[in-house]
Every structure is written in C-alpha cells, then in structure tokens.
Tab-separated table of N, CA and C in Angstrom:
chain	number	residue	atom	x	y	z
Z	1	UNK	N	7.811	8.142	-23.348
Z	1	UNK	CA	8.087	7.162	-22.312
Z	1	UNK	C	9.585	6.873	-22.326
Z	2	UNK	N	10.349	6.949	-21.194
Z	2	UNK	CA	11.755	6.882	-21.394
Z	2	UNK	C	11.406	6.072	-20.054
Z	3	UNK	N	12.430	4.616	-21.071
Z	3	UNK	CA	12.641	3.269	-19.730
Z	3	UNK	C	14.115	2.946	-19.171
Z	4	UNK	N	13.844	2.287	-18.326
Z	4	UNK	CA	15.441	2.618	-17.572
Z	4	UNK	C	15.589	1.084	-16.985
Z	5	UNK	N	16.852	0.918	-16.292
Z	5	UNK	CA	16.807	-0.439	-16.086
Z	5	UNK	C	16.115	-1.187	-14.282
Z	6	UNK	N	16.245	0.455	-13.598
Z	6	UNK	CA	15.087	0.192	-12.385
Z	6	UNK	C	13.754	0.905	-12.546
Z	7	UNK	N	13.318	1.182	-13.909
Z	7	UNK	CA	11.952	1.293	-14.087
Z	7	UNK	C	11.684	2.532	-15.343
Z	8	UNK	N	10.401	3.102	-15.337
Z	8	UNK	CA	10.464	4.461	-15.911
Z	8	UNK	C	9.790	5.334	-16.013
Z	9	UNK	N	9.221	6.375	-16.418
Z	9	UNK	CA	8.667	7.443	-16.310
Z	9	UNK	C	8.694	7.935	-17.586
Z	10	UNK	N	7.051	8.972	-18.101
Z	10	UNK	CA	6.914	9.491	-18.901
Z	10	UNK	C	6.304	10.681	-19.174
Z	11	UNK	N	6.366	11.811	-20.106
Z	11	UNK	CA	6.455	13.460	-20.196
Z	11	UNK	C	5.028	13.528	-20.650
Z	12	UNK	N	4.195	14.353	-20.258
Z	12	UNK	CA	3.183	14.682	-20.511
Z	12	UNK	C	2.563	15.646	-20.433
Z	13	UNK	N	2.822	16.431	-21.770
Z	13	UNK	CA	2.959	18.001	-21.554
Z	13	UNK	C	1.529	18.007	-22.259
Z	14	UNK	N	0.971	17.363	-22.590
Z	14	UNK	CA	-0.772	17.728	-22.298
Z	14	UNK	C	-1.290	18.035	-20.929
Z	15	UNK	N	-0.861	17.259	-20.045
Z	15	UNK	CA	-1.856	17.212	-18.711
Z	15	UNK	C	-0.884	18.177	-18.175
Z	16	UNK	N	0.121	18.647	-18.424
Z	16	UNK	CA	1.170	19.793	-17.131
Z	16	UNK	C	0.581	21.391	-17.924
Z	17	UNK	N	-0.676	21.282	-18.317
Z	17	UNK	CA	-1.329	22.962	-18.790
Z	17	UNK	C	-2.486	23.026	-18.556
Z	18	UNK	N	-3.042	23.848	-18.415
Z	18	UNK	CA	-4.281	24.228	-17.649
Z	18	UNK	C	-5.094	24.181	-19.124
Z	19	UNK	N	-6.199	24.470	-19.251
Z	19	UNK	CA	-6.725	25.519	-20.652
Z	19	UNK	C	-8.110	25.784	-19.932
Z	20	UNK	N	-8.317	27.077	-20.614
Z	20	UNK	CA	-8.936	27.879	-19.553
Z	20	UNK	C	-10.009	28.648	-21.061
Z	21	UNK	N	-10.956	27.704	-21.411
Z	21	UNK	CA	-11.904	27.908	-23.067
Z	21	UNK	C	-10.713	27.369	-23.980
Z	22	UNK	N	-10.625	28.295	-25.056
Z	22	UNK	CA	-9.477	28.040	-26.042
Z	22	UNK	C	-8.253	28.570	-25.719
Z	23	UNK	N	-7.886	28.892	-24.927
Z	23	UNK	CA	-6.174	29.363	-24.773
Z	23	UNK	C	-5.833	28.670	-23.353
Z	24	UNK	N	-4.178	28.095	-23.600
Z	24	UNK	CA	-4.102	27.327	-22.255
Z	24	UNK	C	-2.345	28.194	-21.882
Z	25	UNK	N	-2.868	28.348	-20.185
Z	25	UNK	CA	-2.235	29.102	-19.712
Z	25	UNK	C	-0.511	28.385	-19.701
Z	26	UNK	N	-0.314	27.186	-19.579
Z	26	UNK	CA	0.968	26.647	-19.208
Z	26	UNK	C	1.561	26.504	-18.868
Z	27	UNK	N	0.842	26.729	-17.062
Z	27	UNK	CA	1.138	26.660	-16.012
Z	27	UNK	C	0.391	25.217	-15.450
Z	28	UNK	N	1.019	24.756	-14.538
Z	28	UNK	CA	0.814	23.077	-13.875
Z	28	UNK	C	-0.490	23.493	-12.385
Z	29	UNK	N	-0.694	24.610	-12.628
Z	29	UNK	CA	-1.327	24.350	-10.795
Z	29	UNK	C	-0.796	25.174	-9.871
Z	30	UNK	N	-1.757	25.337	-9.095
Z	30	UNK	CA	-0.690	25.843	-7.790
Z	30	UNK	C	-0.704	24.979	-6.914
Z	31	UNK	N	0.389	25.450	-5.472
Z	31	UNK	CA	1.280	24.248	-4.648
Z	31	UNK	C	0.392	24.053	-3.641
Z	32	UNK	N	-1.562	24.746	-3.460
Z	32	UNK	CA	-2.340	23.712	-3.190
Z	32	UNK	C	-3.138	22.552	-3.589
Z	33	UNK	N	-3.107	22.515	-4.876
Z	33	UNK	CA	-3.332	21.532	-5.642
Z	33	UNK	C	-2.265	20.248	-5.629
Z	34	UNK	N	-1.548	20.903	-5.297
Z	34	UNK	CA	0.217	20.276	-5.518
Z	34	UNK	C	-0.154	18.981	-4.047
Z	35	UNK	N	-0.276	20.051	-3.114
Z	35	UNK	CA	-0.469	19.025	-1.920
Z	35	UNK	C	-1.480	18.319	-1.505
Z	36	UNK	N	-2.913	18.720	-1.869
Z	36	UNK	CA	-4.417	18.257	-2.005
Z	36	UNK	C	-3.584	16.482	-2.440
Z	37	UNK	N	-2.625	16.405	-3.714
Z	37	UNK	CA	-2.779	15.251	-4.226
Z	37	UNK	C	-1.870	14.564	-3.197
Z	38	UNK	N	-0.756	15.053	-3.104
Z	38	UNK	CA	0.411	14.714	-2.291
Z	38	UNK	C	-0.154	14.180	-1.078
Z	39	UNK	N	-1.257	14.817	-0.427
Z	39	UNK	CA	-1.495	14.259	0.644
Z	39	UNK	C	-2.878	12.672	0.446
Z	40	UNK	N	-3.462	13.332	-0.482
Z	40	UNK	CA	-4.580	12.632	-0.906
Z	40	UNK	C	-3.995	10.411	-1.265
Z	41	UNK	N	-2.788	10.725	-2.010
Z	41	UNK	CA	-2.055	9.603	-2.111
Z	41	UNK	C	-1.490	9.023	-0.488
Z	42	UNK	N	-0.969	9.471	0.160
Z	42	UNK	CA	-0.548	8.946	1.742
Z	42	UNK	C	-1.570	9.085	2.257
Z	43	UNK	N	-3.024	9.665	2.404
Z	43	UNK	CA	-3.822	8.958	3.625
Z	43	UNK	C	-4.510	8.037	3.005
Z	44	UNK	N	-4.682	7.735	1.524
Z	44	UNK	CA	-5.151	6.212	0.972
Z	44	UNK	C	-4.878	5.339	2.055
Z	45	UNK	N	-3.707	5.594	2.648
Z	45	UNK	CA	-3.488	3.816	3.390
Z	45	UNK	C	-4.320	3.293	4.896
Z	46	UNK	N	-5.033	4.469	5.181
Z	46	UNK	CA	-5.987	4.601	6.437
Z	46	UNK	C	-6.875	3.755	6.097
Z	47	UNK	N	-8.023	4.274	5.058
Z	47	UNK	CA	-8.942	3.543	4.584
Z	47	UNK	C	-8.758	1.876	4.325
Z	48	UNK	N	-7.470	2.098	3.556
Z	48	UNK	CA	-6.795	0.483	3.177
Z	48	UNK	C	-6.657	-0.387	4.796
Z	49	UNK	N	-6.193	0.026	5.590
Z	49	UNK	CA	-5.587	-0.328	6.427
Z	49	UNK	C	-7.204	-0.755	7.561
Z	50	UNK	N	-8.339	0.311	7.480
Z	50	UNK	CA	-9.156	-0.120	8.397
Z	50	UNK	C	-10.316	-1.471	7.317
Z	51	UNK	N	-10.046	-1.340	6.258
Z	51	UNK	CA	-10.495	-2.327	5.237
Z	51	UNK	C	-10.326	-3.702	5.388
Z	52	UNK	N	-8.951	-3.984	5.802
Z	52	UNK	CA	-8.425	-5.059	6.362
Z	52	UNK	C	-8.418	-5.207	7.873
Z	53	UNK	N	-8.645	-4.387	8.531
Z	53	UNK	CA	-9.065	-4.437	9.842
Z	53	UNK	C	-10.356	-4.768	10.152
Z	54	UNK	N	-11.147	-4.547	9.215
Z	54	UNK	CA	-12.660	-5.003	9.440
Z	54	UNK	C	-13.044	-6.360	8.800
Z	55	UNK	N	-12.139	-6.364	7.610
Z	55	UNK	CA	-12.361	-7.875	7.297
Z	55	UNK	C	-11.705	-9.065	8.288
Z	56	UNK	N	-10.385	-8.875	8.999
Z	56	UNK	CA	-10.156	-9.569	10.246
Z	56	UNK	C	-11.471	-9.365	11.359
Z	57	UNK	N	-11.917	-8.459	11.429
Z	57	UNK	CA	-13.174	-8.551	12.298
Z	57	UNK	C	-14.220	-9.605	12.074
Z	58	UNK	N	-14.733	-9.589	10.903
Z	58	UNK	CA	-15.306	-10.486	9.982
Z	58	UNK	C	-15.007	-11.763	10.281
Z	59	UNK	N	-13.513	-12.104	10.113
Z	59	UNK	CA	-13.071	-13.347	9.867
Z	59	UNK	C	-13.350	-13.959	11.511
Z	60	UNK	N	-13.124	-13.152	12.176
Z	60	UNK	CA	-12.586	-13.910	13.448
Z	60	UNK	C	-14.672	-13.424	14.504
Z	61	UNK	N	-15.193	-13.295	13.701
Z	61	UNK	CA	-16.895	-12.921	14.026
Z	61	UNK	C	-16.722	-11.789	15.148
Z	62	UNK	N	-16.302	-10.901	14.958
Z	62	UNK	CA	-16.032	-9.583	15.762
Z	62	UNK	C	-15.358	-9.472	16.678
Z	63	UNK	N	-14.448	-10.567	17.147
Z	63	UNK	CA	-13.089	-10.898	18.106
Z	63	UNK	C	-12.075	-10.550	17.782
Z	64	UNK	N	-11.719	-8.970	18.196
Z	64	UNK	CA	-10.227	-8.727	17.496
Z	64	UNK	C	-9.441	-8.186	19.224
Z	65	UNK	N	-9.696	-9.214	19.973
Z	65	UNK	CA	-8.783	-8.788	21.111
Z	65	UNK	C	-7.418	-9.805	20.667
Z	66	UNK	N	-7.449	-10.435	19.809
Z	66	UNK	CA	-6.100	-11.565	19.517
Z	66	UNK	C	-5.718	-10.742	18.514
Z	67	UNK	N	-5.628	-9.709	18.050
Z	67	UNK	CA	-4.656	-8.747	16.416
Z	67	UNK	C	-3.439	-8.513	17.323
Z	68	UNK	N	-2.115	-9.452	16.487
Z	68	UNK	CA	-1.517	-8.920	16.593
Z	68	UNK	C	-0.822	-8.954	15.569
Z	69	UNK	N	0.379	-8.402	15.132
Z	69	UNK	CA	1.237	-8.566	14.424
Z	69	UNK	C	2.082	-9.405	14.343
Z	70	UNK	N	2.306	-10.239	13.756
Z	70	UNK	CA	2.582	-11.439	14.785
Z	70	UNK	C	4.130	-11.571	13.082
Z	71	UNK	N	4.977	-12.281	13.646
Z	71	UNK	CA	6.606	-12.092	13.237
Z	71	UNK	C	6.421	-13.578	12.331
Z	72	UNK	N	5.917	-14.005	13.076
Z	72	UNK	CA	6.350	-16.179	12.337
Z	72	UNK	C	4.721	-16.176	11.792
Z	73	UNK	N	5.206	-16.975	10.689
Z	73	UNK	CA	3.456	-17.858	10.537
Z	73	UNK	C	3.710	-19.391	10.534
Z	74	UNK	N	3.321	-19.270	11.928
Z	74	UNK	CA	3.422	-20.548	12.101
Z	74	UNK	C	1.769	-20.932	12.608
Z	75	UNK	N	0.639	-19.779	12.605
Z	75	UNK	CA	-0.725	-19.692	13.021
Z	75	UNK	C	-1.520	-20.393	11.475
Z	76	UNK	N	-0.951	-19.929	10.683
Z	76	UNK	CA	-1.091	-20.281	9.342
Z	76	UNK	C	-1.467	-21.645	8.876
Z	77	UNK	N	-1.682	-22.887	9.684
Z	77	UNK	CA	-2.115	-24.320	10.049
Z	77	UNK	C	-3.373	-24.860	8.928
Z	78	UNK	N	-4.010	-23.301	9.284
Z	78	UNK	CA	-5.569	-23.234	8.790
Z	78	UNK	C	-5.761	-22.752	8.114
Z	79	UNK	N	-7.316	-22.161	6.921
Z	79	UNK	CA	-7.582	-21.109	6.276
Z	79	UNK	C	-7.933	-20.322	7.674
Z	80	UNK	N	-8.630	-20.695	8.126
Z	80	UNK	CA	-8.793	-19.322	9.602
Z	80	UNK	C	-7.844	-18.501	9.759
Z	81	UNK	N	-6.531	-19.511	10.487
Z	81	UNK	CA	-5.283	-18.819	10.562
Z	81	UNK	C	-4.459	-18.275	9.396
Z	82	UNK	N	-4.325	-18.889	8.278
Z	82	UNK	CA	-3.622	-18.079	7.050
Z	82	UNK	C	-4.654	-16.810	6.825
Z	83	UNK	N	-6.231	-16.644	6.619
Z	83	UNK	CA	-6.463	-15.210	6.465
Z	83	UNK	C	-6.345	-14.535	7.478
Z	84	UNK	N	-6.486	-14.628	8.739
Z	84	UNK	CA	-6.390	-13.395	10.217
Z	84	UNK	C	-4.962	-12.967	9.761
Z	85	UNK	N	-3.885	-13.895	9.550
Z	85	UNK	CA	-2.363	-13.587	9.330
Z	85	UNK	C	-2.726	-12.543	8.027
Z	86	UNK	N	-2.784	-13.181	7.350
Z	86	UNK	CA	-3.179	-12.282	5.970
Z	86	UNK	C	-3.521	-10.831	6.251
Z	87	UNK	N	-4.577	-11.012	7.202
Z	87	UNK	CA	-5.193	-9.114	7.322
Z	87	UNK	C	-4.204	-8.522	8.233
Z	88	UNK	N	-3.989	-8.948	9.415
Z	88	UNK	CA	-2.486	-8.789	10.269
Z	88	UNK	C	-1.223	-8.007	9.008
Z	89	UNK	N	-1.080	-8.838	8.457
Z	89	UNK	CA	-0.079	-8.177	8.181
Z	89	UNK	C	-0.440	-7.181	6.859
Z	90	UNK	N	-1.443	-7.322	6.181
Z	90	UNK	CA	-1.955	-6.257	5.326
Z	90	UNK	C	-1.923	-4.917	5.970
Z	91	UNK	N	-2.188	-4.952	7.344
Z	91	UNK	CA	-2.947	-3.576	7.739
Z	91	UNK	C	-1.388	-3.149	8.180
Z	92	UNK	N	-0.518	-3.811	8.934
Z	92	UNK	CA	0.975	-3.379	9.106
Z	92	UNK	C	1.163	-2.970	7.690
Z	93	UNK	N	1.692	-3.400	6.402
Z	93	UNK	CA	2.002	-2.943	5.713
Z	93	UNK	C	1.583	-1.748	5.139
Z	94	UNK	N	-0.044	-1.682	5.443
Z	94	UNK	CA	-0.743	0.018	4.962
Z	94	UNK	C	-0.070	1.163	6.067
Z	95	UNK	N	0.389	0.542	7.397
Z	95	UNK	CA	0.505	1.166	8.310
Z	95	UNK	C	1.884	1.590	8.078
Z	96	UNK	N	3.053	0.766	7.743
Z	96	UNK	CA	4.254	1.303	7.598
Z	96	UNK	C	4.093	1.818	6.273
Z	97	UNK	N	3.682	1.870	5.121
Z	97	UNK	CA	4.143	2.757	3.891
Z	97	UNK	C	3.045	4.010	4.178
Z	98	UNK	N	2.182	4.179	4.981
Z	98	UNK	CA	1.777	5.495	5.487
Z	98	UNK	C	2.854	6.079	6.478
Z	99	UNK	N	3.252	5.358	7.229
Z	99	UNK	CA	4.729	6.348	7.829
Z	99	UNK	C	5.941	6.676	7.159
Z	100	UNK	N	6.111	5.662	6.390
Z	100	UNK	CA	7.322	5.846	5.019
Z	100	UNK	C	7.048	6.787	4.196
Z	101	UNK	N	5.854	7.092	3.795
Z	101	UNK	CA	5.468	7.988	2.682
Z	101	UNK	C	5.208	9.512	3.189
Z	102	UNK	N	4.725	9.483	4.590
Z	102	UNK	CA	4.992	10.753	5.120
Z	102	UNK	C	6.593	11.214	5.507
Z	103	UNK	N	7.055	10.249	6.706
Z	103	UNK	CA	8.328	10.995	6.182
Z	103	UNK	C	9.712	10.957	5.426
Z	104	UNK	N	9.152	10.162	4.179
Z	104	UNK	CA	10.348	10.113	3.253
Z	104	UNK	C	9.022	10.477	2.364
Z	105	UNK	N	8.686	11.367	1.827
Z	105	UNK	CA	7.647	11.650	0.159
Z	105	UNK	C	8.750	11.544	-0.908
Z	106	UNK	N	8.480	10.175	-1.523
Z	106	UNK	CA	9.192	10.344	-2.704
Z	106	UNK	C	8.557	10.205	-3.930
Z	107	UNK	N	8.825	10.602	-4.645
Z	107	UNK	CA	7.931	10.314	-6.324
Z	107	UNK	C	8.015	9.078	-7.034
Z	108	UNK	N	7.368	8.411	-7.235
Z	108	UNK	CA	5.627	8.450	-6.854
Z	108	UNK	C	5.358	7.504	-5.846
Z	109	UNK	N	6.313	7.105	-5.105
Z	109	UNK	CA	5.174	6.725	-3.758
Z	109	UNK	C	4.756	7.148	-2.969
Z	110	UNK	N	4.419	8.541	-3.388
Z	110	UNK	CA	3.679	9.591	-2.546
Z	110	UNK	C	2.505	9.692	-2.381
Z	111	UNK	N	1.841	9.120	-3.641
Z	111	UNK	CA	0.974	9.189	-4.701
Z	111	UNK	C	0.608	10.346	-5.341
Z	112	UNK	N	1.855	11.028	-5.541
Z	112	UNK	CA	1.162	12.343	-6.228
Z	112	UNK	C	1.588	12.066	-7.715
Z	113	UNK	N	0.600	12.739	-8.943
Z	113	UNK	CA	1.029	12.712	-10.147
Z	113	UNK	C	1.592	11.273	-10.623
C-alpha cells in the first residue's frame, strides 16, 4: 500500500496472474476482460440513477410530471420537499458521473480494477 497526500493505491501481484491448476501463467487478462469491467463500472450509474427515479415516483405516489432538476432548495420547506429534492438531484449526479466517466475514463472512477 503506498499513500500519498491526495490519496493511494496498492500492488497486487496475487490477483494480476491467472493460475490455470498448479502453474500460473502471469498474464492479467485479455483487453476483453479489460473492458467487460471498464464498462461494467460506468453503466452502474443507470441502474443507480433509475433507483432514485423510482423512489421519487414513490415519494410523490406516481406523479413525476414535476422532476426537475431544480438549482435552489428552496422546495426543501418539507420532508416531502427535502426527499423529491434529494432523488432530483441523486439521479443528476448518477447522470453526470455516467457522462464524466465515459468521456474522461480515469482510474478508478471508471470502475475498473
């Protein structure tokens, strides 16, 4: 584990080898496996994103012609209004780090590895 002062990362040369019975090849994979994960980490935020879209459904008893994204919380008065805000902006946030993560993939908020 090597720490740093904006975070850190650690070597793990167990899991970067295959073993294949008793002899391990020491090779990481190939670059469809590579992307299976790569991609598998950025569409997480779909699921996330309709998760909180259905629980605003929920909240508001299946009335989601009022979703918006809304800039101020000033709706926030209420528990009504603080959770609809709440899922509002949950599902924006799944929604922008699924566009961030596609086109900027960086390690690891890619979710790969």
């Amino acid at each position: 584990i090597v720490l740093w002062p904006l975070g850190g990362y650690t070597f793990c040369d167990g899991l970067s080898t295959l073993s294949t019975g008793d002899e391990s090849t020491g090779t990481r994979g190939d670059l469809k496996d590579d992307i299976k994960i790569a991609l598998g980490g950025v569409l997480m935020h779909i699921p996330m994103s309709l998760f909180w879209f259905a629980i605003y459904a929920a909240i508001n008893e299946g009335d989601v012609s009022d979703f918006t994204f809304r800039r101020y919380l000033t709706v926030i008065s209420s528990l009504h209004g603080f959770l609809s805000t709440l899922c509002e902006q949950a599902c924006l946030l799944n929604i922008l780090l699924f566009w961030f993560n596609v086109f900027l993939p960086a390690f690891p908020l890619d979710g790969s590895r």
